[in-house]
Tab-separated table of C-alpha atoms in Angstrom:
chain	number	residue	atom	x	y	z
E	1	UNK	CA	132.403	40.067	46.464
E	2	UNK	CA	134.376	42.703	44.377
E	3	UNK	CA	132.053	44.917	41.675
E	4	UNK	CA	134.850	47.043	40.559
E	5	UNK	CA	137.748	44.545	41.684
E	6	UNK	CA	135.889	42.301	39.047
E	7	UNK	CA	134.998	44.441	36.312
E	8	UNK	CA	139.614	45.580	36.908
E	9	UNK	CA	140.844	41.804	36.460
E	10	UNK	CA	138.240	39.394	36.481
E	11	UNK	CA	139.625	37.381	39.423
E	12	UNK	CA	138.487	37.154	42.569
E	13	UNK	CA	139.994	37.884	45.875
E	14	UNK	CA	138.539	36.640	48.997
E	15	UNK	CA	138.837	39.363	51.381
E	16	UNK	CA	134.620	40.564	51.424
E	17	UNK	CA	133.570	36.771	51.682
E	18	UNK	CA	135.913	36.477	54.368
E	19	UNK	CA	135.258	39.026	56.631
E	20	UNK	CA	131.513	38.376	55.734
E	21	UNK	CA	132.389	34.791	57.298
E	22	UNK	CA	133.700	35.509	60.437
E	23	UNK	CA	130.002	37.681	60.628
E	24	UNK	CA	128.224	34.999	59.707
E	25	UNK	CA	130.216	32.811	62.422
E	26	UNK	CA	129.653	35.188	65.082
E	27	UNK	CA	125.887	34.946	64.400
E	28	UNK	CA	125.182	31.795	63.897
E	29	UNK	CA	127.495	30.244	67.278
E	30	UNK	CA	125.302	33.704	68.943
E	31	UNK	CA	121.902	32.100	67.674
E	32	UNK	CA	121.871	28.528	67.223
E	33	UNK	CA	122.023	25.384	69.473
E	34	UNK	CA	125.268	23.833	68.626
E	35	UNK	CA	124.496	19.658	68.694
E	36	UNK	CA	128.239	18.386	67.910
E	37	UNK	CA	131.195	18.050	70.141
E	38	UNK	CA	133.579	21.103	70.182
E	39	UNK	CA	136.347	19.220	68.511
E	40	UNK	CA	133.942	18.241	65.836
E	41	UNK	CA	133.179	21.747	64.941
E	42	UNK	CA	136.571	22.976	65.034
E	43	UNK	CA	137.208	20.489	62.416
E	44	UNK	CA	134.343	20.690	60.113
E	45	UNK	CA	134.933	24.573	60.053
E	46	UNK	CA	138.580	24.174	59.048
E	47	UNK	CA	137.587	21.175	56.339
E	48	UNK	CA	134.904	23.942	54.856
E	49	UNK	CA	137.502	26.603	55.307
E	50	UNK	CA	139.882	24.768	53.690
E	51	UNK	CA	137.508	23.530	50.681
E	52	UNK	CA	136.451	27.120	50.124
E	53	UNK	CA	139.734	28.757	50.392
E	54	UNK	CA	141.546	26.225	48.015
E	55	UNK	CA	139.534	26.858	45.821
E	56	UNK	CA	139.392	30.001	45.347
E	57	UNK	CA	143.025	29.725	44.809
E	58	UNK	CA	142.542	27.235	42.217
E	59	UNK	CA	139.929	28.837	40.410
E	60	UNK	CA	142.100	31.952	40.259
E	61	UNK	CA	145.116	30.150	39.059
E	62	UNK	CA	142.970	28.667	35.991
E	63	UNK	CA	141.769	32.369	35.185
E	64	UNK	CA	137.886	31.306	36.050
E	65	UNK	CA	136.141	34.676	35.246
E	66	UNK	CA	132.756	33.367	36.882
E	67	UNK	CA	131.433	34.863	39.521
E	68	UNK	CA	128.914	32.017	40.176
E	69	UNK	CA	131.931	29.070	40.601
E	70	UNK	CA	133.457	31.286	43.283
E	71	UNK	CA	130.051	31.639	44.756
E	72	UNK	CA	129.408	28.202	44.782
E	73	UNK	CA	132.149	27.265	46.954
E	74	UNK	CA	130.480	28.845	49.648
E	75	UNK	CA	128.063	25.696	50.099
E	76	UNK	CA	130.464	24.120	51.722
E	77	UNK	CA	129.986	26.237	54.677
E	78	UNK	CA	125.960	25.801	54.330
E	79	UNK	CA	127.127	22.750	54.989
E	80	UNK	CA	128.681	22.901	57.762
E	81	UNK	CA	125.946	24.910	59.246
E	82	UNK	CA	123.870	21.947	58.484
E	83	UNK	CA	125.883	19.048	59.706
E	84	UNK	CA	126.459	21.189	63.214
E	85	UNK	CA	123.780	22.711	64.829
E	86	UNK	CA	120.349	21.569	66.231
E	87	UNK	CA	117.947	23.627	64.090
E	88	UNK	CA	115.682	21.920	61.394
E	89	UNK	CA	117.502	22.127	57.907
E	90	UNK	CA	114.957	24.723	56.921
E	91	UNK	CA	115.558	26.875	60.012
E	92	UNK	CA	119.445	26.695	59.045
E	93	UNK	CA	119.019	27.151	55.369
E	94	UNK	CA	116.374	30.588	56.484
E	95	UNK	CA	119.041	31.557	58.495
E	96	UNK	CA	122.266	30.922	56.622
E	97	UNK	CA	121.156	32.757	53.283
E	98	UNK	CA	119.234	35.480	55.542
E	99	UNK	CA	122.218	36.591	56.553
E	100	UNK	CA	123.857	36.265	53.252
E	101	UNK	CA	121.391	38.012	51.399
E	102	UNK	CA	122.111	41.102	53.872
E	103	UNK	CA	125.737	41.045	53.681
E	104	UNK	CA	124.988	41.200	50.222
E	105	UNK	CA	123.369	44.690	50.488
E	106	UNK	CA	125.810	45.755	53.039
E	107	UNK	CA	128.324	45.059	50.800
E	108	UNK	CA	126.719	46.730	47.557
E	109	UNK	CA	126.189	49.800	49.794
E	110	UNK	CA	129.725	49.497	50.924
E	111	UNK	CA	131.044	49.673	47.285
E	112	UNK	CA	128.886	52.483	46.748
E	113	UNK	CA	130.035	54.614	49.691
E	114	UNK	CA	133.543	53.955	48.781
E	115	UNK	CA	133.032	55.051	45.140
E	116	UNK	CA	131.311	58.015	46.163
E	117	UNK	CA	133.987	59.100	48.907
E	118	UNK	CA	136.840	58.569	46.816
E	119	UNK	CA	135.747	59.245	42.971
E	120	UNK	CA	136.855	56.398	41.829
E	121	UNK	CA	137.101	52.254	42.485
E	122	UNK	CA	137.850	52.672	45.967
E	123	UNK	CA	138.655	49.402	46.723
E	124	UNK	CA	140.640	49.665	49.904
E	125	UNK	CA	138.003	52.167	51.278
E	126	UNK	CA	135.695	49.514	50.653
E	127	UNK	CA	137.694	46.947	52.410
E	128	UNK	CA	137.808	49.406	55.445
E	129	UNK	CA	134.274	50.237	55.495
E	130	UNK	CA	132.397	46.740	55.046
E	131	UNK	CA	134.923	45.605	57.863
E	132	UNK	CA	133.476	48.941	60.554
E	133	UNK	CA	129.932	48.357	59.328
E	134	UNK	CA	130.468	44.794	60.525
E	135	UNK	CA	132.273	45.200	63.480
E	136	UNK	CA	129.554	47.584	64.461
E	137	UNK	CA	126.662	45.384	63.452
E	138	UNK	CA	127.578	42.001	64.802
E	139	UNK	CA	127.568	43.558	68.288
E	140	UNK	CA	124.436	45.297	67.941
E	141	UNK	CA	122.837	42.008	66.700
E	142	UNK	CA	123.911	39.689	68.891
E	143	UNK	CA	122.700	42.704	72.318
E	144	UNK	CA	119.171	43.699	70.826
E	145	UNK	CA	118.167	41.673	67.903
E	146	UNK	CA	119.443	38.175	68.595
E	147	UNK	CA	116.625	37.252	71.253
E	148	UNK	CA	113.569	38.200	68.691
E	149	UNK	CA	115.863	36.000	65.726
E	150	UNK	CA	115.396	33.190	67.810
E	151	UNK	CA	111.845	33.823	68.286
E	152	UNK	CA	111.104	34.240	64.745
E	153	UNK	CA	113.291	31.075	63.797
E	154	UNK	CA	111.328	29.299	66.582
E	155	UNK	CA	107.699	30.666	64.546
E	156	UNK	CA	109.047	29.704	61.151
E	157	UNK	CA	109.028	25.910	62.383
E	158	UNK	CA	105.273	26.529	63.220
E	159	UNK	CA	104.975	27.237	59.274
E	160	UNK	CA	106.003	25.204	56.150
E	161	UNK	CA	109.777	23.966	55.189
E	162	UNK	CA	109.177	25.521	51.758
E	163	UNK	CA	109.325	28.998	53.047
E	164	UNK	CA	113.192	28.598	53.691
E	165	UNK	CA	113.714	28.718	50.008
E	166	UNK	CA	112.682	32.465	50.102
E	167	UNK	CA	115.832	34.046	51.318
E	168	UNK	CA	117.443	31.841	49.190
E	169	UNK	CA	115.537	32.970	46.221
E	170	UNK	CA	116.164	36.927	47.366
E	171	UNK	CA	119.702	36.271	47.694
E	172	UNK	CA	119.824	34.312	44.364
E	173	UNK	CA	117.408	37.575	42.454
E	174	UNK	CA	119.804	40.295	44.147
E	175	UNK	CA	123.178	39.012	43.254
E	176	UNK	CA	121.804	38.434	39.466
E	177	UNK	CA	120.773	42.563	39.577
E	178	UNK	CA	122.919	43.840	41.791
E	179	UNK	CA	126.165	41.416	42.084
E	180	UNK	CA	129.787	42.368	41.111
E	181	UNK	CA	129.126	42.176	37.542
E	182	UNK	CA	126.173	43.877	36.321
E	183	UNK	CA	127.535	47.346	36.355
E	184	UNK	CA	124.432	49.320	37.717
E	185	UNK	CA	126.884	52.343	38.893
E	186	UNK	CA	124.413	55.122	38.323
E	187	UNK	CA	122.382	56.774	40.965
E	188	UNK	CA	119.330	54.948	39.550
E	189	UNK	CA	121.321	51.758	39.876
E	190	UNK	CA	121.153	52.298	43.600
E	191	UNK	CA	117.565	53.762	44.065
E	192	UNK	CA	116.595	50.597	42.426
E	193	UNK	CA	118.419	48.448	44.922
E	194	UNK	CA	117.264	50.186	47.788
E	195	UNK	CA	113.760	49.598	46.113
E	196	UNK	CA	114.633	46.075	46.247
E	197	UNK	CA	115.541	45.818	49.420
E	198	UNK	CA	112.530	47.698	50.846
E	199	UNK	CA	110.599	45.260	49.119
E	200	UNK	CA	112.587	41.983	50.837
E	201	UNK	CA	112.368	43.268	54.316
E	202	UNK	CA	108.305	44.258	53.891
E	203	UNK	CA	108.173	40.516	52.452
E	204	UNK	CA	109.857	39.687	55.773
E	205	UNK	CA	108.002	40.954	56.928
E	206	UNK	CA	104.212	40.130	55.551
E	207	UNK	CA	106.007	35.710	56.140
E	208	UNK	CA	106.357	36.292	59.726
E	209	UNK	CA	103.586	37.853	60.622
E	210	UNK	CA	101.388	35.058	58.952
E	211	UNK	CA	104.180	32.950	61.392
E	212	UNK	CA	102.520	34.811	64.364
E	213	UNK	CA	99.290	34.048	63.133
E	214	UNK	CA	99.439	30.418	62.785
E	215	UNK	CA	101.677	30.306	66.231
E	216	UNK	CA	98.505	32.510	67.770
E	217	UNK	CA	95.969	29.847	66.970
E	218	UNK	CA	98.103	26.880	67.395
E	219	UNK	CA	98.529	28.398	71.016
E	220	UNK	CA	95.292	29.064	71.945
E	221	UNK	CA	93.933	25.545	70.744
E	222	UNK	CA	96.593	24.729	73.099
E	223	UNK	CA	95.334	26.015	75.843
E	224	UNK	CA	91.793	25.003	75.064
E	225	UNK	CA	93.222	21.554	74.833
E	226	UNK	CA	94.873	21.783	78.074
E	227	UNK	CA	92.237	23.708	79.631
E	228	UNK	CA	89.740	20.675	78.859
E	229	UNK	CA	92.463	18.203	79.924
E	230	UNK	CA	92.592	20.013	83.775
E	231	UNK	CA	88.858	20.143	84.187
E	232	UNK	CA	88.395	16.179	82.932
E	233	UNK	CA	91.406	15.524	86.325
E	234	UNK	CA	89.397	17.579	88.235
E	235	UNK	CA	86.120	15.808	87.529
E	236	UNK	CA	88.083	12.755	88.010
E	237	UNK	CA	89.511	14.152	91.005
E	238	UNK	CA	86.000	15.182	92.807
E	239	UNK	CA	83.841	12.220	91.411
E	240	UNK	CA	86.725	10.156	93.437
E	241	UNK	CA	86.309	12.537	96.665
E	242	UNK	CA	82.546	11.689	96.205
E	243	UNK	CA	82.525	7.751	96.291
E	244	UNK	CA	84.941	8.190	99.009
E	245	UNK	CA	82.406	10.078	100.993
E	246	UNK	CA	79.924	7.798	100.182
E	247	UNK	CA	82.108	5.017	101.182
E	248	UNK	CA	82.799	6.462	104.759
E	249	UNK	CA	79.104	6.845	105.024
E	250	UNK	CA	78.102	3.154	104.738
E	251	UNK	CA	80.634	2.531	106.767
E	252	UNK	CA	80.021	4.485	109.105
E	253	UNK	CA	76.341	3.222	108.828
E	254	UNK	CA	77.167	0.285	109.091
E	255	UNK	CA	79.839	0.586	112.130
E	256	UNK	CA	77.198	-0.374	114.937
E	257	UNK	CA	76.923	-4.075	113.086
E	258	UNK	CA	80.678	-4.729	113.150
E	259	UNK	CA	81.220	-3.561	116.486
E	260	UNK	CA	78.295	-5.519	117.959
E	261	UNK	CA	80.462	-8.572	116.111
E	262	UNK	CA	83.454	-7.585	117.510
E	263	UNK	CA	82.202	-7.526	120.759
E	264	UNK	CA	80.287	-10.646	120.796
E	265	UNK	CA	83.997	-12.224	119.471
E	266	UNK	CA	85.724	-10.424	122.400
E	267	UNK	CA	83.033	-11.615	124.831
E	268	UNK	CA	83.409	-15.401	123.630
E	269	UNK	CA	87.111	-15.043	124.120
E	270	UNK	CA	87.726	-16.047	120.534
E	271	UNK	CA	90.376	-13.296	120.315
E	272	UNK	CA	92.082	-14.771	116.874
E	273	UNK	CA	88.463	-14.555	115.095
E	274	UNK	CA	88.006	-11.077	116.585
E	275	UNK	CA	91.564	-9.983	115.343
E	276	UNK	CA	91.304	-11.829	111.811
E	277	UNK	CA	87.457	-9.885	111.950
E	278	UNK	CA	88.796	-6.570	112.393
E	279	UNK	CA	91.688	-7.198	109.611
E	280	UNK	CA	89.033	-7.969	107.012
E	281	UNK	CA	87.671	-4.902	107.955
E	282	UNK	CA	90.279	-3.038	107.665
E	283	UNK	CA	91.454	-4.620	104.318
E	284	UNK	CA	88.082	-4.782	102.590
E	285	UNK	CA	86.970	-1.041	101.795
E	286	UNK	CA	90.697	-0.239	100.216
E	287	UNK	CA	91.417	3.508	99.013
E	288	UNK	CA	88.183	5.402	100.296
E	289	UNK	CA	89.065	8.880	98.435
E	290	UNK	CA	92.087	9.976	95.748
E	291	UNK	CA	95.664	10.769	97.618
E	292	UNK	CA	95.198	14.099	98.990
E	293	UNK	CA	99.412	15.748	98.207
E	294	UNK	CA	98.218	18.976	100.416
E	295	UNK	CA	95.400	20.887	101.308
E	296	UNK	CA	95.201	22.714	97.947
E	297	UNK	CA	92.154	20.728	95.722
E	298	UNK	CA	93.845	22.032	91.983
E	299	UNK	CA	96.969	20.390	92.831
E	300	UNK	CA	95.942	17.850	94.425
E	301	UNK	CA	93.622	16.789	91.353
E	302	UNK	CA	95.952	17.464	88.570
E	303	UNK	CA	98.927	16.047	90.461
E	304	UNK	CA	96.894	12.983	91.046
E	305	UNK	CA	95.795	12.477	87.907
E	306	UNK	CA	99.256	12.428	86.120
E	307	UNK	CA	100.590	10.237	88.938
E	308	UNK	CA	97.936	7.974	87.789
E	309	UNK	CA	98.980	8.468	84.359
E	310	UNK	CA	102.695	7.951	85.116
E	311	UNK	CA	102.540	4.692	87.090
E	312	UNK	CA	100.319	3.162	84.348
E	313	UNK	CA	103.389	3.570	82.004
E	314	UNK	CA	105.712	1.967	84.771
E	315	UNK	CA	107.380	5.461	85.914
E	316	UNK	CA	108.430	5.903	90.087
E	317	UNK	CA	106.578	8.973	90.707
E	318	UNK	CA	107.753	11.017	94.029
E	319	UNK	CA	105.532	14.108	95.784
E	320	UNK	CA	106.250	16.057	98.415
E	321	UNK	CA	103.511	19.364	98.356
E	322	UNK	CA	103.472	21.317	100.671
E	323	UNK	CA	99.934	24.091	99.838
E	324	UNK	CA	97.231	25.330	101.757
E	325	UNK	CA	93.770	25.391	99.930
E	326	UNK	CA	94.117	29.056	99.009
E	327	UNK	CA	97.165	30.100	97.718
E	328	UNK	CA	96.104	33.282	96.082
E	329	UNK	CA	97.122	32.209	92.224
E	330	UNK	CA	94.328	31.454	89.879
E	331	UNK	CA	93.306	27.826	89.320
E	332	UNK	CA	93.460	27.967	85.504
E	333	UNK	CA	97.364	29.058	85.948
E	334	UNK	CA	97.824	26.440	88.440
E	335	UNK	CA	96.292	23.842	86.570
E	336	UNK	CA	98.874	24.927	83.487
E	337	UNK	CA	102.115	24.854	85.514
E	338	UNK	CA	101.460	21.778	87.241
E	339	UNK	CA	100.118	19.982	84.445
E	340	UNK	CA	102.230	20.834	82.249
E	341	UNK	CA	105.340	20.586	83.979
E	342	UNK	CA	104.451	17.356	85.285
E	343	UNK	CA	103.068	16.102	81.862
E	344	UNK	CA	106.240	16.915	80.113
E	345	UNK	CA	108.583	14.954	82.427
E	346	UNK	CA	106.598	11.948	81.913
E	347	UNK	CA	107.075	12.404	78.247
E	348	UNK	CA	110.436	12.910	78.668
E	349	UNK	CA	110.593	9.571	80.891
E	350	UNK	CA	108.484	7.589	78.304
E	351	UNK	CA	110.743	8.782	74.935
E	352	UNK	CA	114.209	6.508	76.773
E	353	UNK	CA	114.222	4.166	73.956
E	354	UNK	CA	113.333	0.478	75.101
E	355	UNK	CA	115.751	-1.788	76.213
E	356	UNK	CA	118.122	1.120	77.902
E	357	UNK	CA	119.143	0.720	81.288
E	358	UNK	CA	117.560	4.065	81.857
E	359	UNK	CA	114.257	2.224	81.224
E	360	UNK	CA	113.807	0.550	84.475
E	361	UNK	CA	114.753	3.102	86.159
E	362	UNK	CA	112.168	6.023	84.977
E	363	UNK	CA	111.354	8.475	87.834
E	364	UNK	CA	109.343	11.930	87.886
E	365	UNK	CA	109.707	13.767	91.218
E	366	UNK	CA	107.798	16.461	92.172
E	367	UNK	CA	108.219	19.502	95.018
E	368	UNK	CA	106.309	22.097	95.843
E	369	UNK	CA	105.601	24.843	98.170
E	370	UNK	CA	104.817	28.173	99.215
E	371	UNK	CA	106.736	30.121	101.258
E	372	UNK	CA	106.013	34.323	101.928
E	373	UNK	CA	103.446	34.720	99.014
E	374	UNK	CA	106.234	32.928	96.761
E	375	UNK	CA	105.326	29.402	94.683
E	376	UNK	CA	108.261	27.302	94.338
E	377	UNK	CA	107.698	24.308	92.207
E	378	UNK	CA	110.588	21.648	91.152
E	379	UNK	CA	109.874	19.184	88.962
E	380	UNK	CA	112.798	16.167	88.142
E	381	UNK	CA	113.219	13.367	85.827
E	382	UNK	CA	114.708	10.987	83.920
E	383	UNK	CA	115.335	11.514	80.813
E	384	UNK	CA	118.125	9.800	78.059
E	385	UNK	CA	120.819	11.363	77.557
E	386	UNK	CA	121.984	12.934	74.363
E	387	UNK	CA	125.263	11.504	73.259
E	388	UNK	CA	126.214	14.226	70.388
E	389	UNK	CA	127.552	16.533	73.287
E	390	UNK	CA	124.935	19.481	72.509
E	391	UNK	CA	122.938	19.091	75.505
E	392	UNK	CA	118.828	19.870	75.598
E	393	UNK	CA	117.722	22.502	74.120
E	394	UNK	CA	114.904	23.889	76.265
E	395	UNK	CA	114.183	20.753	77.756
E	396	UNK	CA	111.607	19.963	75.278
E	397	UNK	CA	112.445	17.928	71.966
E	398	UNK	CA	109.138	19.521	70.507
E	399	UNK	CA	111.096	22.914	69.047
E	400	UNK	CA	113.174	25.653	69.775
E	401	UNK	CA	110.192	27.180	71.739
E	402	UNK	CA	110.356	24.299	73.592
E	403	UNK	CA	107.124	22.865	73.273
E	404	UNK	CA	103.578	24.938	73.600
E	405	UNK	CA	103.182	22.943	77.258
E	406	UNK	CA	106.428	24.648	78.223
E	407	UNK	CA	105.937	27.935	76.838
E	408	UNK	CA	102.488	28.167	78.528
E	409	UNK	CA	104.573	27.468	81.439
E	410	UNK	CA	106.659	30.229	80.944
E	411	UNK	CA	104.118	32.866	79.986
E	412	UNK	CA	102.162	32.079	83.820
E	413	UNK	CA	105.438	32.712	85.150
E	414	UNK	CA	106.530	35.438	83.341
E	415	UNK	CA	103.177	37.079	84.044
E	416	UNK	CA	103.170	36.413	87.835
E	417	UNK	CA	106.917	38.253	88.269
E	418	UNK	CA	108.535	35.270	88.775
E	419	UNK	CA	111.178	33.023	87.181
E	420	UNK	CA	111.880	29.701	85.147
E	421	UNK	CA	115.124	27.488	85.067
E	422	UNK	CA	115.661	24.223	83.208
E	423	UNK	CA	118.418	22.194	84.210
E	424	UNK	CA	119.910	18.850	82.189
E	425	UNK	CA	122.064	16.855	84.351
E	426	UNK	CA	123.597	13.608	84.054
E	427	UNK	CA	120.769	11.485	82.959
E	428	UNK	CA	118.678	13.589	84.595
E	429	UNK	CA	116.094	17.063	84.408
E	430	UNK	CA	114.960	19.465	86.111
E	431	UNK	CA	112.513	22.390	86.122
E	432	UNK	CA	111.927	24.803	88.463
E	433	UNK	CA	109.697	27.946	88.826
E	434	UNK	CA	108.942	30.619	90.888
E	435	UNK	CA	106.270	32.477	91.295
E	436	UNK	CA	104.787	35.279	93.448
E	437	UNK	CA	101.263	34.002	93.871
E	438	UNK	CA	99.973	37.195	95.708
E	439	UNK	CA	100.511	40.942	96.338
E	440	UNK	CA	101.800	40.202	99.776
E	441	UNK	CA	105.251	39.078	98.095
E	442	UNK	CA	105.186	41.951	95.637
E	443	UNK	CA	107.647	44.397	98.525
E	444	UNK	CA	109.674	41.284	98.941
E	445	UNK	CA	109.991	40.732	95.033
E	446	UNK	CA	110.808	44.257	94.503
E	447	UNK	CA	113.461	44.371	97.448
């Protein structure tokens, strides 16, 4: 807003709140996950253009000298923001007076430069100048700072709602001191608002930070968690390989028996008893060890063990694994990809409401192989469809990170020089990841 176009007339003219919209625009549609249809955004941004923008008109034509019913007005594109994108309300509210509160100071510092340049109001310099410090900002936001935004907005879900209501209360405590009425013109005026503002971006700070914190140990109780949950498979896994073995040696002990039977059948020519001998047999000991996928005993075990889990809950499950027993990646990181990968699909499967069509038709199919030092895992499922036209964001409806199974994911792939794609399709997803599992494929990863 206008300091010394206020303190002139008293009536307000829209032309820093506009240009500080089409900012904010740029950054929000750059930085959050829209969940509404295009048309429907189109449309709520012209009714909250169109709410703000008459009236400021009005206001002006009744001679409102208030600052704060001009700046009120304004909610009705916090609105907007809420009603459209993905985010929590408190990750939108963060965000929407975040950037507020620093077009607030860009502005202020604006009006200051002006003044200074021009030796007096300089209210067309100002214009000018809080436009180029935008139009150089926006760009530079949306290249180096936008990923590490997303990242922090992703943290502040980690923490407490209540913590969105500090920007707000910054904006709110800055505009009081330093909006376009208080007159603070004098060079200590603007040491003391640079002060300020020092003070808001430590604060920043010092909140996310203690975001990192709590994210750190949330994260590495994760990993315990899932750490625990891959060696209880495993034990699963190998207690199963062990009454198999000890299965296949009674029967083996006790082979000579049958086939002295079978033979004394054969020799009385009773060929049907012989026949309906040998299918009890062969019907009686059932599964003698866990499905073996590949050669590979991680895979096989974790695999296994969330097939198991899957077609409990009624979901198809598919394999086809194709890994020797040494694949030169460490189990641990094995363990997480696999498990988690395959653990999140059959979430995804078991969150299609009841009664959907989709229901009966739940599937989780799982590929896998290596291939010149290079791990290529691809994971599909079902998964219901979301009808507001804003897709999945991250394939995980845990958070903007995703989900801590998903970003442990990530972080083994990441770390082995590979890569990680999700897909949504039509009532369908799928994850895949590649990995180089040894040094062998470091040349070919580099070339």
């Amino acid at each position: 807003m206008n300091r010394m176009e206020g303190r002139r007339s008293m009536f307000f003219t829209p032309i820093i709140p506009t240009i500080t919209l089409v900012s904010q625009l740029f950054i929000e549609y750059g930085t959050l996950t829209r969940r509404r249809s295009v048309p429907v955004h189109v449309l709520a941004r012209l009714l909250s253009f169109l709410v703000v923008y008459g009236g400021y008109w009005y206001l002006n034509r009744l001679g409102v000298r208030r600052f704060l019913d001009y700046y009120l007005l304004t909610l009705a594109y916090l609105a907007a923001c809420l009603y459209l994108f993905a985010e929590s309300p408190a990750q939108k509210v963060f965000m929407y007076f975040t950037v507020w509160g620093y077009s607030s100071f860009v502005s202020s510092l604006c009006a200051w430069a002006a003044r200074l340049i021009s030796g007096g109001d300089g209210i067309p310099l100002r214009y000018a100048v809080y436009a180029g410090a935008h139009l150089i900002m926006v760009p530079l936001y949306l290249r180096y700072v936008r990923g590490r935004v997303k990242e922090i907005l992703a943290l502040f879900e980690k923490g407490k709602p209540i913590y969105a209501a500090y920007p707000f209360l910054a904006f709110v405590l800055f505009t009081v001191m330093f909006g376009p009425t208080n007159g603070l013109d004098s060079p200590r005026g603007l040491a003391v608002m640079l002060l300020f503002e020092t003070f808001v971006v430590f604060s920043y700070y010092l909140l996310f930070s203690h975001f990192h914190a709590i994210h750190g140990m949330t994260l590495a109780e994760a990993r315990v968690e899932s750490g625990e949950k891959q060696a209880r498979l495993q034990r699963k896994y190998y207690a199963q390989v062990e009454r198999g073995l000890a299965k296949q040696r009674e029967l083996l002990h006790d082979a000579r028996h049958h086939l002295v039977a079978i033979a004394a059948l054969q020799s009385s020519d009773d060929r049907e008893a012989a026949r309906s001998y040998v299918r009890r047999l062969l019907d009686g000991p059932g599964r003698l060890s866990p499905r073996r996928f590949c050669e590979n005993d991680v895979a096989n075990a974790v695999i296994g063990g969330y097939i198991e889990i899957a077609e409990e809950k009624g979901i198809a499950v598919t394999a086809e694994i194709d890994l020797p027993a040494s694949i030169g990646l460490d189990d641990y990181d094995l363990c997480t990809v696999f498990g988690n990968a395959v653990e999140n699909a059959i979430e995804a499967c078991q969150r299609i409401p009841e009664g959907s069509a989709m229901r009966e038709r739940r599937f989780v199919d799982v590929k896998s192989r290596l291939e010149k030092g290079r791990l290529v895992i691809r994971v599909e499922n079902s998964y219901a469809n979301d009808t507001t036209g804003a897709g999945v964001a991250f394939a995980s409806s845990k958070g903007p990170l995703g989900g801590l199974g998903l970003e442990s994911v990530r972080s083994v792939v990441e770390r082995h020089g590979g890569c990680l794609s999700v897909e949504p399709g039509d009532g369908s997803f799928t994850l895949s990841a590649l990995l180089y599992a040894d040094t062998a494929a470091e040349p070919a990863r580099r070339a």
